[in-house]
PDB file of C-alpha atoms and ligand atoms in Angstrom:
ATOM      1  CA  MET A 107      -0.124   0.092  -0.053  1.00 67.00           C
ATOM      2  CA  GLN A 108       1.924   2.863  -1.500  1.00 73.00           C
ATOM      3  CA  ASP A 109       0.140   5.837   0.473  1.00 92.00           C
ATOM      4  CA  CYS A 110      -0.319   4.153   3.847  1.00 98.00           C
ATOM      5  CA  ILE A 111       1.231   5.805   6.731  1.00 98.00           C
ATOM      6  CA  PHE A 112       1.243   2.892   8.733  1.00 98.00           C
ATOM      7  CA  CYS A 113       2.831   0.713   6.115  1.00 98.00           C
ATOM      8  CA  LYS A 114       5.386   3.311   5.963  1.00 97.00           C
ATOM      9  CA  ILE A 115       5.930   3.263   9.788  1.00 98.00           C
ATOM     10  CA  ILE A 116       6.126  -0.610   9.539  1.00 97.00           C
ATOM     11  CA  LYS A 117       8.712  -0.500   6.849  1.00 96.00           C
ATOM     12  CA  GLY A 118      10.724   2.247   8.864  1.00 95.00           C
ATOM     13  CA  GLU A 119      10.371   4.814   6.237  1.00 96.00           C
ATOM     14  CA  ILE A 120       8.457   7.006   8.604  1.00 96.00           C
ATOM     15  CA  PRO A 121       9.911   7.291  12.242  1.00 97.00           C
ATOM     16  CA  SER A 122       8.014   5.935  15.317  1.00 98.00           C
ATOM     17  CA  VAL A 123       8.645   4.858  18.770  1.00 98.00           C
ATOM     18  CA  LYS A 124       8.181   0.964  18.589  1.00 98.00           C
ATOM     19  CA  VAL A 125       7.243  -0.891  21.735  1.00 98.00           C
ATOM     20  CA  PHE A 126       6.869  -4.304  20.592  1.00 97.00           C
ATOM     21  CA  GLU A 127       7.260  -6.358  17.423  1.00 98.00           C
ATOM     22  CA  THR A 128       6.682  -9.980  16.290  1.00 98.00           C
ATOM     23  CA  GLU A 129       6.877 -11.545  12.629  1.00 97.00           C
ATOM     24  CA  SER A 130       3.281 -10.382  12.214  1.00 98.00           C
ATOM     25  CA  LEU A 131       2.808  -7.415  14.104  1.00 98.00           C
ATOM     26  CA  VAL A 132       4.315  -4.017  15.491  1.00 98.00           C
ATOM     27  CA  ALA A 133       3.197  -1.744  18.206  1.00 98.00           C
ATOM     28  CA  PHE A 134       4.356   1.932  18.518  1.00 98.00           C
ATOM     29  CA  ASN A 135       3.387   4.933  20.584  1.00 98.00           C
ATOM     30  CA  ASP A 136       0.610   7.017  19.215  1.00 98.00           C
ATOM     31  CA  ILE A 137       1.874  10.633  17.997  1.00 97.00           C
ATOM     32  CA  ASN A 138      -0.831  12.289  19.394  1.00 96.00           C
ATOM     33  CA  PRO A 139      -1.598  10.451  22.671  1.00 95.00           C
ATOM     34  CA  LYS A 140      -5.020  10.564  24.183  1.00 93.00           C
ATOM     35  CA  ALA A 141      -3.890   9.039  27.516  1.00 94.00           C
ATOM     36  CA  ARG A 142      -0.847   8.778  29.443  1.00 94.00           C
ATOM     37  CA  VAL A 143      -0.016   5.378  27.827  1.00 96.00           C
ATOM     38  CA  HIS A 144      -1.399   5.247  24.086  1.00 97.00           C
ATOM     39  CA  ILE A 145      -0.032   2.488  21.717  1.00 98.00           C
ATOM     40  CA  LEU A 146      -1.294   1.374  18.468  1.00 98.00           C
ATOM     41  CA  ILE A 147      -0.896  -2.307  17.559  1.00 98.00           C
ATOM     42  CA  ALA A 148      -1.027  -2.876  13.768  1.00 98.00           C
ATOM     43  CA  PRO A 149      -0.653  -6.146  11.634  1.00 98.00           C
ATOM     44  CA  LYS A 150       2.442  -5.937   9.153  1.00 98.00           C
ATOM     45  CA  LYS A 151       0.057  -6.861   6.581  1.00 97.00           C
ATOM     46  CA  HIS A 152      -2.032  -4.119   5.065  1.00 98.00           C
ATOM     47  CA  ILE A 153      -5.694  -4.745   5.930  1.00 98.00           C
ATOM     48  CA  GLU A 154      -7.909  -1.710   5.872  1.00 98.00           C
ATOM     49  CA  SER A 155     -10.368  -2.279   8.955  1.00 98.00           C
ATOM     50  CA  ILE A 156     -12.025  -4.885  11.163  1.00 98.00           C
ATOM     51  CA  LYS A 157     -14.727  -4.451   8.005  1.00 97.00           C
ATOM     52  CA  HIS A 158     -12.038  -6.139   5.883  1.00 97.00           C
ATOM     53  CA  ILE A 159     -10.740  -9.041   7.959  1.00 97.00           C
ATOM     54  CA  GLN A 160     -11.043 -12.503   6.552  1.00 96.00           C
ATOM     55  CA  GLU A 161     -11.710 -15.771   8.174  1.00 96.00           C
ATOM     56  CA  THR A 162      -8.109 -16.756   7.488  1.00 96.00           C
ATOM     57  CA  GLU A 163      -6.946 -13.855   9.479  1.00 97.00           C
ATOM     58  CA  LYS A 164      -8.644 -14.803  12.958  1.00 96.00           C
ATOM     59  CA  ASP A 165      -5.238 -16.224  14.230  1.00 97.00           C
ATOM     60  CA  LEU A 166      -3.856 -12.670  13.426  1.00 98.00           C
ATOM     61  CA  ILE A 167      -6.616 -11.081  15.462  1.00 98.00           C
ATOM     62  CA  GLY A 168      -5.923 -13.182  18.203  1.00 98.00           C
ATOM     63  CA  GLU A 169      -2.237 -12.194  18.140  1.00 98.00           C
ATOM     64  CA  ILE A 170      -3.174  -8.372  18.174  1.00 98.00           C
ATOM     65  CA  PHE A 171      -4.953  -9.005  21.471  1.00 98.00           C
ATOM     66  CA  LEU A 172      -2.146 -11.267  22.762  1.00 98.00           C
ATOM     67  CA  ALA A 173       0.259  -8.356  22.095  1.00 98.00           C
ATOM     68  CA  ALA A 174      -1.846  -5.868  23.860  1.00 98.00           C
ATOM     69  CA  LYS A 175      -1.707  -8.319  27.115  1.00 98.00           C
ATOM     70  CA  LYS A 176       1.818  -8.713  26.839  1.00 98.00           C
ATOM     71  CA  ILE A 177       2.705  -4.820  26.608  1.00 98.00           C
ATOM     72  CA  ALA A 178       0.300  -4.242  29.339  1.00 97.00           C
ATOM     73  CA  GLU A 179       2.175  -6.905  31.523  1.00 97.00           C
ATOM     74  CA  GLU A 180       5.523  -5.291  30.524  1.00 96.00           C
ATOM     75  CA  LYS A 181       4.364  -1.826  31.493  1.00 95.00           C
ATOM     76  CA  ASN A 182       2.714  -2.981  34.542  1.00 94.00           C
ATOM     77  CA  LEU A 183      -0.642  -1.473  33.618  1.00 93.00           C
ATOM     78  CA  GLN A 184      -3.336  -2.256  36.060  1.00 91.00           C
ATOM     79  CA  GLY A 185      -6.052  -1.387  33.828  1.00 94.00           C
ATOM     80  CA  TYR A 186      -6.521  -0.410  30.341  1.00 96.00           C
ATOM     81  CA  LYS A 187      -8.900   0.187  27.310  1.00 96.00           C
ATOM     82  CA  LEU A 188      -8.706  -1.665  24.061  1.00 97.00           C
ATOM     83  CA  LEU A 189     -10.456  -0.065  20.952  1.00 97.00           C
ATOM     84  CA  PHE A 190     -10.842  -0.553  17.274  1.00 98.00           C
ATOM     85  CA  ASN A 191     -12.426   2.544  15.482  1.00 98.00           C
ATOM     86  CA  VAL A 192     -14.055   1.067  12.268  1.00 98.00           C
ATOM     87  CA  GLY A 193     -14.770   2.996   9.223  1.00 98.00           C
ATOM     88  CA  ARG A 194     -14.979   6.887   9.025  1.00 98.00           C
ATOM     89  CA  GLU A 195     -18.242   6.882  11.020  1.00 98.00           C
ATOM     90  CA  GLY A 196     -16.566   4.982  13.863  1.00 98.00           C
ATOM     91  CA  GLY A 197     -13.672   7.298  13.991  1.00 97.00           C
ATOM     92  CA  GLN A 198     -11.126   5.630  11.953  1.00 98.00           C
ATOM     93  CA  ILE A 199      -8.846   8.127  10.221  1.00 98.00           C
ATOM     94  CA  VAL A 200      -5.913   5.694   9.446  1.00 98.00           C
ATOM     95  CA  ASP A 201      -7.073   2.950   6.850  1.00 98.00           C
ATOM     96  CA  HIS A 202      -4.749   0.359   8.118  1.00 98.00           C
ATOM     97  CA  LEU A 203      -6.067  -1.977  10.972  1.00 98.00           C
ATOM     98  CA  HIS A 204      -4.922  -0.948  14.601  1.00 98.00           C
ATOM     99  CA  LEU A 205      -5.888  -1.656  18.078  1.00 98.00           C
ATOM    100  CA  HIS A 206      -5.628   1.291  20.402  1.00 98.00           C
ATOM    101  CA  LEU A 207      -4.169   0.375  24.012  1.00 98.00           C
ATOM    102  CA  LEU A 208      -5.164   3.184  26.131  1.00 97.00           C
ATOM    103  CA  SER A 209      -4.063   3.715  30.003  1.00 95.00           C
ATOM    104  CA  PRO A 210      -4.113   6.294  32.434  1.00 90.00           C
ATOM    105  CA  ASP A 211      -1.868   4.303  34.554  1.00 62.00           C
ATOM    106  CA  ALA A 212       1.867   3.787  33.895  1.00 48.00           C
ATOM    107  CA  ILE A 213       3.668   2.432  36.900  1.00 40.00           C
ATOM    108  CA  SER A 214       6.565   1.452  35.189  1.00 39.00           C
ATOM    109  CA  VAL A 215       7.224   2.949  31.652  1.00 37.00           C
TER     110      VAL A 215
HETATM  111  P1  5GP B 362      -7.859   6.052  14.100  1.00 51.31           P
HETATM  112  O1  5GP B 362      -8.560   7.231  14.380  1.00 51.31           O
HETATM  113  O2  5GP B 362      -7.497   5.801  12.852  1.00 51.31           O
HETATM  114  O3  5GP B 362      -8.355   4.854  14.781  1.00 51.31           O
HETATM  115  O4  5GP B 362      -6.461   6.217  14.853  1.00 51.31           O
HETATM  116  C1  5GP B 362      -5.489   6.734  14.275  1.00 51.31           C
HETATM  117  C2  5GP B 362      -4.331   7.083  15.305  1.00 51.31           C
HETATM  118  O5  5GP B 362      -3.031   7.320  14.720  1.00 51.31           O
HETATM  119  C3  5GP B 362      -4.409   8.367  15.931  1.00 51.31           C
HETATM  120  O6  5GP B 362      -4.475   8.399  17.206  1.00 51.31           O
HETATM  121  C4  5GP B 362      -3.243   9.322  15.553  1.00 51.31           C
HETATM  122  O7  5GP B 362      -2.858  10.098  16.499  1.00 51.31           O
HETATM  123  C5  5GP B 362      -2.407   8.115  15.245  1.00 51.31           C
HETATM  124  N1  5GP B 362      -1.329   8.580  14.143  1.00 51.31           N
HETATM  125  C6  5GP B 362      -1.747   9.337  12.935  1.00 51.31           C
HETATM  126  N2  5GP B 362      -0.615   9.626  12.276  1.00 51.31           N
HETATM  127  C7  5GP B 362       0.497   9.026  13.023  1.00 51.31           C
HETATM  128  C8  5GP B 362       1.792   9.016  12.711  1.00 51.31           C
HETATM  129  O8  5GP B 362       2.383   9.174  11.844  1.00 51.31           O
HETATM  130  N3  5GP B 362       2.654   8.233  13.703  1.00 51.31           N
HETATM  131  C9  5GP B 362       2.136   7.649  14.756  1.00 51.31           C
HETATM  132  N4  5GP B 362       2.867   7.031  15.794  1.00 51.31           N
HETATM  133  N5  5GP B 362       0.686   7.729  15.048  1.00 51.31           N
HETATM  134  C10 5GP B 362       0.008   8.372  14.233  1.00 51.31           C
HETATM  135 ZN1   ZN B 363      -1.053  -0.072   5.559  1.00 51.31          ZN
END
């Protein structure tokens, strides 16, 4: 996806603060954080949104949630919110699937 900002972040063409990475996904700090901890978890594969996921991608979706759990454990977060914005009407601005991990609480970052 040539003009996708998150594909460029994943390829390292646009700088970001990466906090977690596996073969299939990457997690990085949101550039405009809405909470003390605001991390975006995105698959390396370009998928536009939850509307576009296929049956074959269900493992990937599971991996995204497990990554959120691992990041929260690493940062000792006591509580957090996980959010997918879906479509413009759902508040999605960047058309590359990403899970928001938001927490007011960052005991050890
Ligand atoms: P959405 O509204 O699509 O669910 O969320 C997109 C998020 O991406 C927003 O919270 C926004 O601050 C973040 N964002 C947009 N552009 C960049 C960027 O270039 N780098 C990073 N790290 N985050 C970005
Ligand atoms: Zn993309």
